[in-house]
Amino acid sequence: MFTVATTDHALRGDYSQAGADFATTQDYAAYTPAEQVLWRRLYQRQIALMPRYAAAPVREALAELDFGAAIPNLAQVAEKLRRATGWRLVAVPGFIPDAAFFAHLARRQFPVTVWLRRPEEIDYLVEPDIFHDFFGHVPLLFDPIFANFLQLYGEKGAEAERLGATSILARLYWYTVEFGLIREAESIKAYGAGMLSSFAETAFSVDDPSPNRIGFDLERVMRTAYRIDDFQQSYFVLENFQELFRALQQDLRPLYARVRAQPEIASDAVLPIDRVFTRGTGAWKRRRRAG
Ligand code: HBI
Ligand code: FE
């Protein structure tokens, strides 16, 4: 068994049937009626937040996909996704090692966990389940520029493995793919899967005065620590997906060297060089500590 970058508890999925690339199969008949009910409950709760909080490409893809009635059958979505951006979905038992994850992304294959959380985990679970992966990540695969960025991220991931820079590059994934914000006319919207699939963090990331909201900068993000067990204390804001795709097209080796030569930036820090959209009050952190 391997431990993954962010958790070292025993992994939940059944890895016994997975191949060398950690691909497995989605046994659709195995989902219980109770799991179908839980899926509908999760979906209805989350889809109601999208008009106000989700970025336009997310809203458009969710409308196109329309998968609220039942747990999605990965094979049924395949043709729509292939036509849109040539991406394929690969069923996986859960978290997979970075190298395998990068290899799938580099081949325009997105790993989707096949199990669904338990009812008592409706508000929080440590590992990604099919609701996080499908509701959070799959809609973004329909955006051509984001889809190209994600494939490039996989290619850069393989290079980062060779350079021992995986944990630096993982910060980019965390602060964009998982918890990214984006400008939309005069407002800020969410596109990160981690908040779009989380009832409480969707509103928190866009509306709450507690966190910082800082203009995206690749080096700044790669220097910034993050927490996996709580809301983010800082979110980074893109102007558009082209900005993210362009940022990753450079040679990252000088960037990795600069990141290693400077101190790590705390997740709640605001620096003089930052383009600040919101200087957070930090109230959530104090409340959490008090709680
Ligand atoms: N595995 N199934 C799965 N899903 C992820 O999002 C994932 C992963 N393994 C590693 C990982 N993410 C992160 O460490 C990335 O930064 C690579
Ligand atoms: Fe994720």
Short mmCIF file of C-alpha atoms and ligand atoms in Angstrom, two decimals:
data_model
loop_
_atom_site.label_atom_id
_atom_site.label_comp_id
_atom_site.label_asym_id
_atom_site.label_seq_id
_atom_site.Cartn_x
_atom_site.Cartn_y
_atom_site.Cartn_z
CA MET A 1 0.00 0.00 0.00
CA PHE A 2 1.27 3.50 -0.71
CA THR A 3 0.62 6.65 1.26
CA VAL A 4 -0.44 9.67 -0.76
CA ALA A 5 0.78 13.23 -0.66
CA THR A 6 -1.98 14.46 1.57
CA THR A 7 -3.19 11.55 3.72
CA ASP A 8 -1.54 8.56 5.33
CA HIS A 9 -4.60 6.77 6.74
CA ALA A 10 -5.60 3.46 5.17
CA LEU A 11 -7.21 4.23 1.80
CA ARG A 12 -10.84 3.33 1.43
CA GLY A 13 -11.16 2.02 -2.09
CA ASP A 14 -10.71 -1.53 -3.32
CA TYR A 15 -7.31 -1.46 -5.04
CA SER A 16 -7.18 -5.24 -5.50
CA GLN A 17 -8.76 -5.11 -8.98
CA ALA A 18 -6.81 -2.06 -10.18
CA GLY A 19 -4.22 -2.35 -12.97
CA ALA A 20 -0.66 -1.06 -13.01
CA ASP A 21 -2.04 2.37 -14.00
CA PHE A 22 -4.53 2.06 -11.09
CA ALA A 23 -7.44 1.91 -13.53
CA THR A 24 -10.35 -0.21 -12.33
CA THR A 25 -13.98 -0.66 -13.44
CA GLN A 26 -17.17 1.06 -12.30
CA ASP A 27 -19.51 -1.70 -11.13
CA TYR A 28 -22.68 0.33 -11.64
CA ALA A 29 -25.02 -2.39 -10.38
CA ALA A 30 -23.20 -2.36 -7.03
CA TYR A 31 -24.49 1.11 -6.10
CA THR A 32 -27.33 0.71 -3.59
CA PRO A 33 -30.68 2.57 -3.67
CA ALA A 34 -29.50 4.42 -0.54
CA GLU A 35 -26.41 5.59 -2.43
CA GLN A 36 -28.58 6.80 -5.32
CA VAL A 37 -30.71 8.75 -2.81
CA LEU A 38 -27.55 10.25 -1.23
CA TRP A 39 -26.24 11.22 -4.69
CA ARG A 40 -29.48 13.06 -5.50
CA ARG A 41 -29.36 14.84 -2.14
CA LEU A 42 -25.72 15.89 -2.65
CA TYR A 43 -26.43 17.03 -6.21
CA GLN A 44 -29.62 19.00 -5.43
CA ARG A 45 -27.90 20.83 -2.56
CA GLN A 46 -24.85 21.73 -4.64
CA ILE A 47 -26.50 22.58 -7.97
CA ALA A 48 -28.63 25.23 -6.18
CA LEU A 49 -25.43 27.17 -5.33
CA MET A 50 -24.01 27.16 -8.86
CA PRO A 51 -25.91 30.11 -10.39
CA ARG A 52 -24.58 32.45 -7.70
CA TYR A 53 -21.09 31.03 -7.07
CA ALA A 54 -19.80 28.96 -10.01
CA ALA A 55 -17.78 30.28 -12.94
CA ALA A 56 -19.60 30.38 -16.30
CA PRO A 57 -17.78 27.38 -17.89
CA VAL A 58 -18.79 25.28 -14.86
CA ARG A 59 -22.44 26.37 -15.06
CA GLU A 60 -22.57 25.67 -18.80
CA ALA A 61 -21.04 22.17 -18.47
CA LEU A 62 -23.29 21.25 -15.51
CA ALA A 63 -26.35 22.23 -17.57
CA GLU A 64 -25.07 20.19 -20.51
CA LEU A 65 -24.29 17.15 -18.33
CA ASP A 66 -27.46 17.17 -16.23
CA PHE A 67 -26.54 14.19 -14.02
CA GLY A 68 -28.65 14.91 -10.95
CA ALA A 69 -31.03 11.97 -11.20
CA ALA A 70 -28.51 9.19 -10.46
CA ILE A 71 -24.85 8.42 -9.89
CA PRO A 72 -23.25 9.02 -13.32
CA ASN A 73 -22.26 6.00 -15.34
CA LEU A 74 -18.77 6.99 -16.58
CA ALA A 75 -19.33 5.19 -19.88
CA GLN A 76 -22.48 7.23 -20.59
CA VAL A 77 -20.61 10.56 -20.32
CA ALA A 78 -17.63 9.38 -22.38
CA GLU A 79 -18.97 10.30 -25.82
CA LYS A 80 -20.06 13.82 -24.77
CA LEU A 81 -16.67 14.51 -23.18
CA ARG A 82 -14.71 13.04 -26.09
CA ARG A 83 -16.60 15.26 -28.55
CA ALA A 84 -16.06 18.34 -26.37
CA THR A 85 -12.32 18.17 -25.62
CA GLY A 86 -11.11 14.64 -26.34
CA TRP A 87 -10.78 13.79 -22.63
CA ARG A 88 -11.64 10.35 -21.28
CA LEU A 89 -12.61 9.33 -17.73
CA VAL A 90 -10.79 6.47 -16.01
CA ALA A 91 -12.40 4.69 -13.05
CA VAL A 92 -10.00 4.47 -10.09
CA PRO A 93 -10.42 3.06 -6.54
CA GLY A 94 -9.51 6.43 -4.96
CA PHE A 95 -6.29 8.39 -4.46
CA ILE A 96 -3.51 7.06 -6.67
CA PRO A 97 0.25 7.79 -6.53
CA ASP A 98 1.31 11.13 -8.03
CA ALA A 99 3.24 9.49 -10.89
CA ALA A 100 0.20 7.46 -12.00
CA PHE A 101 -2.06 10.50 -11.64
CA PHE A 102 0.26 12.69 -13.74
CA ALA A 103 0.54 9.93 -16.39
CA HIS A 104 -3.25 9.80 -16.80
CA LEU A 105 -3.58 13.58 -17.09
CA ALA A 106 -0.76 13.70 -19.66
CA ARG A 107 -2.85 11.32 -21.80
CA ARG A 108 -6.04 13.43 -21.36
CA GLN A 109 -7.49 10.84 -19.02
CA PHE A 110 -9.10 12.03 -15.77
CA PRO A 111 -9.14 9.53 -12.85
CA VAL A 112 -12.60 9.38 -11.26
CA THR A 113 -13.05 7.61 -7.92
CA VAL A 114 -15.87 5.03 -8.12
CA TRP A 115 -17.10 4.92 -4.49
CA LEU A 116 -19.54 7.36 -2.89
CA ARG A 117 -19.19 8.79 0.65
CA ARG A 118 -21.42 7.65 3.53
CA PRO A 119 -24.41 9.80 4.61
CA GLU A 120 -22.61 10.94 7.77
CA GLU A 121 -19.82 12.32 5.53
CA ILE A 122 -22.16 14.53 3.52
CA ASP A 123 -20.32 17.65 4.66
CA TYR A 124 -16.74 16.49 4.88
CA LEU A 125 -14.54 13.61 3.88
CA VAL A 126 -10.77 13.33 3.63
CA GLU A 127 -10.41 11.48 0.32
CA PRO A 128 -12.09 12.42 -2.96
CA ASP A 129 -15.17 10.32 -3.74
CA ILE A 130 -17.19 10.15 -6.98
CA PHE A 131 -19.20 13.23 -6.01
CA HIS A 132 -16.05 15.32 -5.55
CA ASP A 133 -14.44 14.02 -8.71
CA PHE A 134 -17.49 14.09 -10.94
CA PHE A 135 -19.35 17.20 -9.72
CA GLY A 136 -16.12 19.07 -8.94
CA HIS A 137 -13.69 18.12 -11.71
CA VAL A 138 -15.57 16.77 -14.75
CA PRO A 139 -17.36 20.02 -15.74
CA LEU A 140 -14.00 21.80 -16.12
CA LEU A 141 -12.84 19.14 -18.60
CA PHE A 142 -15.41 20.59 -21.02
CA ASP A 143 -13.54 23.92 -21.18
CA PRO A 144 -11.00 23.70 -24.04
CA ILE A 145 -8.36 25.93 -22.42
CA PHE A 146 -8.66 24.37 -18.96
CA ALA A 147 -8.55 20.91 -20.60
CA ASN A 148 -5.26 21.82 -22.30
CA PHE A 149 -3.89 23.23 -19.04
CA LEU A 150 -4.69 20.00 -17.19
CA GLN A 151 -2.92 17.85 -19.80
CA LEU A 152 0.12 20.15 -19.59
CA TYR A 153 -0.04 19.85 -15.79
CA GLY A 154 0.27 16.06 -16.19
CA GLU A 155 3.30 16.46 -18.47
CA LYS A 156 4.92 18.93 -16.04
CA GLY A 157 4.10 16.50 -13.22
CA ALA A 158 6.23 13.79 -14.80
CA GLU A 159 9.10 16.31 -15.08
CA ALA A 160 8.54 17.42 -11.47
CA GLU A 161 8.84 13.80 -10.33
CA ARG A 162 12.26 13.63 -11.99
CA LEU A 163 13.29 16.96 -10.43
CA GLY A 164 11.99 16.09 -6.97
CA ALA A 165 9.65 19.08 -7.23
CA THR A 166 6.30 17.25 -6.96
CA SER A 167 5.33 18.94 -3.69
CA ILE A 168 6.01 22.38 -5.23
CA LEU A 169 3.91 21.62 -8.32
CA ALA A 170 1.15 20.09 -6.13
CA ARG A 171 0.60 23.58 -4.66
CA LEU A 172 -0.36 24.83 -8.12
CA TYR A 173 -2.94 22.02 -8.42
CA TRP A 174 -4.25 22.75 -4.94
CA TYR A 175 -4.69 26.51 -5.37
CA THR A 176 -6.20 26.28 -8.87
CA VAL A 177 -7.75 22.91 -9.85
CA GLU A 178 -8.95 22.27 -6.28
CA PHE A 179 -9.51 25.76 -4.81
CA GLY A 180 -9.26 28.32 -7.62
CA LEU A 181 -11.28 31.53 -8.04
CA ILE A 182 -11.70 33.48 -11.28
CA ARG A 183 -12.81 37.01 -12.22
CA GLU A 184 -16.12 37.29 -14.02
CA ALA A 185 -17.03 40.87 -15.01
CA GLU A 186 -17.05 42.75 -11.69
CA SER A 187 -17.39 39.68 -9.46
CA ILE A 188 -15.31 36.68 -8.40
CA LYS A 189 -16.54 33.12 -9.02
CA ALA A 190 -15.37 29.63 -7.99
CA TYR A 191 -14.00 27.00 -10.39
CA GLY A 192 -12.00 24.78 -7.97
CA ALA A 193 -13.38 21.25 -7.50
CA GLY A 194 -12.65 21.27 -3.76
CA MET A 195 -15.05 24.16 -3.15
CA LEU A 196 -17.59 23.41 -5.91
CA SER A 197 -18.21 19.95 -4.37
CA SER A 198 -18.35 21.30 -0.80
CA PHE A 199 -21.62 22.86 0.39
CA ALA A 200 -20.04 25.17 3.00
CA GLU A 201 -16.83 26.08 1.19
CA THR A 202 -18.53 27.19 -2.05
CA ALA A 203 -20.08 30.23 -0.36
CA PHE A 204 -17.15 30.71 2.05
CA SER A 205 -14.60 30.96 -0.77
CA VAL A 206 -16.57 33.61 -2.68
CA ASP A 207 -18.50 35.56 -0.03
CA ASP A 208 -16.87 35.21 3.39
CA PRO A 209 -14.74 38.16 4.64
CA SER A 210 -12.38 35.78 6.48
CA PRO A 211 -10.02 34.51 3.74
CA ASN A 212 -7.59 36.51 1.60
CA ARG A 213 -8.32 36.68 -2.13
CA ILE A 214 -5.11 37.38 -4.03
CA GLY A 215 -4.38 37.80 -7.75
CA PHE A 216 -2.86 34.61 -9.23
CA ASP A 217 0.93 34.51 -9.61
CA LEU A 218 2.64 31.19 -10.35
CA GLU A 219 5.71 31.69 -8.14
CA ARG A 220 3.61 33.10 -5.27
CA VAL A 221 1.32 30.03 -5.40
CA MET A 222 4.24 27.60 -5.60
CA ARG A 223 5.74 29.15 -2.44
CA THR A 224 2.49 29.05 -0.45
CA ALA A 225 1.67 26.29 2.05
CA TYR A 226 -1.85 24.86 2.23
CA ARG A 227 -4.06 22.94 4.66
CA ILE A 228 -5.99 19.84 3.64
CA ASP A 229 -8.21 19.66 6.73
CA ASP A 230 -9.95 23.03 6.75
CA PHE A 231 -11.21 25.87 4.54
CA GLN A 232 -8.43 27.71 2.75
CA GLN A 233 -7.14 30.90 4.39
CA SER A 234 -6.12 32.34 1.03
CA TYR A 235 -7.60 31.86 -2.44
CA PHE A 236 -5.95 32.91 -5.70
CA VAL A 237 -7.91 34.69 -8.44
CA LEU A 238 -7.35 34.17 -12.18
CA GLU A 239 -8.33 36.75 -14.81
CA ASN A 240 -9.11 33.81 -17.18
CA PHE A 241 -7.99 30.22 -17.88
CA GLN A 242 -5.58 31.41 -20.59
CA GLU A 243 -3.54 33.08 -17.83
CA LEU A 244 -3.20 29.71 -16.05
CA PHE A 245 -2.38 27.78 -19.24
CA ARG A 246 0.26 30.36 -20.32
CA ALA A 247 1.89 30.43 -16.87
CA LEU A 248 2.62 26.69 -17.07
CA GLN A 249 4.17 26.82 -20.55
CA GLN A 250 7.48 28.19 -19.29
CA ASP A 251 10.54 26.17 -18.25
CA LEU A 252 9.78 25.54 -14.55
CA ARG A 253 13.31 24.63 -13.47
CA PRO A 254 14.43 28.21 -12.67
CA LEU A 255 11.11 28.67 -10.82
CA TYR A 256 11.64 25.53 -8.71
CA ALA A 257 15.15 26.82 -7.86
CA ARG A 258 13.76 30.24 -6.78
CA VAL A 259 11.03 28.59 -4.68
CA ARG A 260 13.60 26.40 -2.95
CA ALA A 261 15.85 29.41 -2.25
CA GLN A 262 13.09 31.38 -0.47
CA PRO A 263 11.11 30.75 2.72
CA GLU A 264 7.68 29.11 2.45
CA ILE A 265 4.77 31.58 2.63
CA ALA A 266 2.15 30.87 5.32
CA SER A 267 -1.34 30.07 4.01
CA ASP A 268 -2.85 33.20 5.66
CA ALA A 269 -0.09 35.68 4.70
CA VAL A 270 -0.55 38.77 2.49
CA LEU A 271 2.67 40.14 0.93
CA PRO A 272 3.44 43.69 -0.27
CA ILE A 273 3.81 42.32 -3.83
CA ASP A 274 0.31 40.75 -3.76
CA ARG A 275 -2.56 42.06 -5.92
CA VAL A 276 -5.12 41.99 -3.10
CA PHE A 277 -8.83 41.60 -3.92
CA THR A 278 -9.78 40.82 -0.28
CA ARG A 279 -7.55 41.27 2.74
CA GLY A 280 -9.19 38.62 4.95
CA THR A 281 -10.26 39.19 8.56
CA GLY A 282 -9.02 35.71 9.55
CA ALA A 283 -12.18 35.39 11.67
CA TRP A 284 -12.74 31.77 10.54
CA LYS A 285 -9.35 30.68 11.91
CA ARG A 286 -10.03 32.31 15.29
CA ARG A 287 -13.53 30.74 15.40
CA ARG A 288 -12.09 27.32 14.53
CA ARG A 289 -9.48 27.61 17.27
CA ALA A 290 -12.16 28.76 19.74
CA GLY A 291 -14.43 25.90 18.55
N1 HBI B 1 -5.38 10.65 -7.10
N2 HBI B 1 -7.47 9.79 -7.69
C1 HBI B 1 -6.68 10.85 -7.43
N3 HBI B 1 -7.21 12.09 -7.50
C2 HBI B 1 -6.45 13.20 -7.25
O1 HBI B 1 -6.95 14.35 -7.33
C3 HBI B 1 -5.09 13.03 -6.92
C4 HBI B 1 -4.57 11.73 -6.87
N4 HBI B 1 -3.28 11.56 -6.55
C5 HBI B 1 -2.37 12.65 -6.30
C6 HBI B 1 -3.03 13.98 -6.37
N5 HBI B 1 -4.30 14.13 -6.69
C7 HBI B 1 -2.27 15.24 -6.03
O2 HBI B 1 -1.12 14.95 -5.27
C8 HBI B 1 -1.86 16.00 -7.29
O3 HBI B 1 -1.25 17.22 -6.95
C9 HBI B 1 -0.92 15.19 -8.12
FE FE B 2 -9.87 16.76 -6.56
#
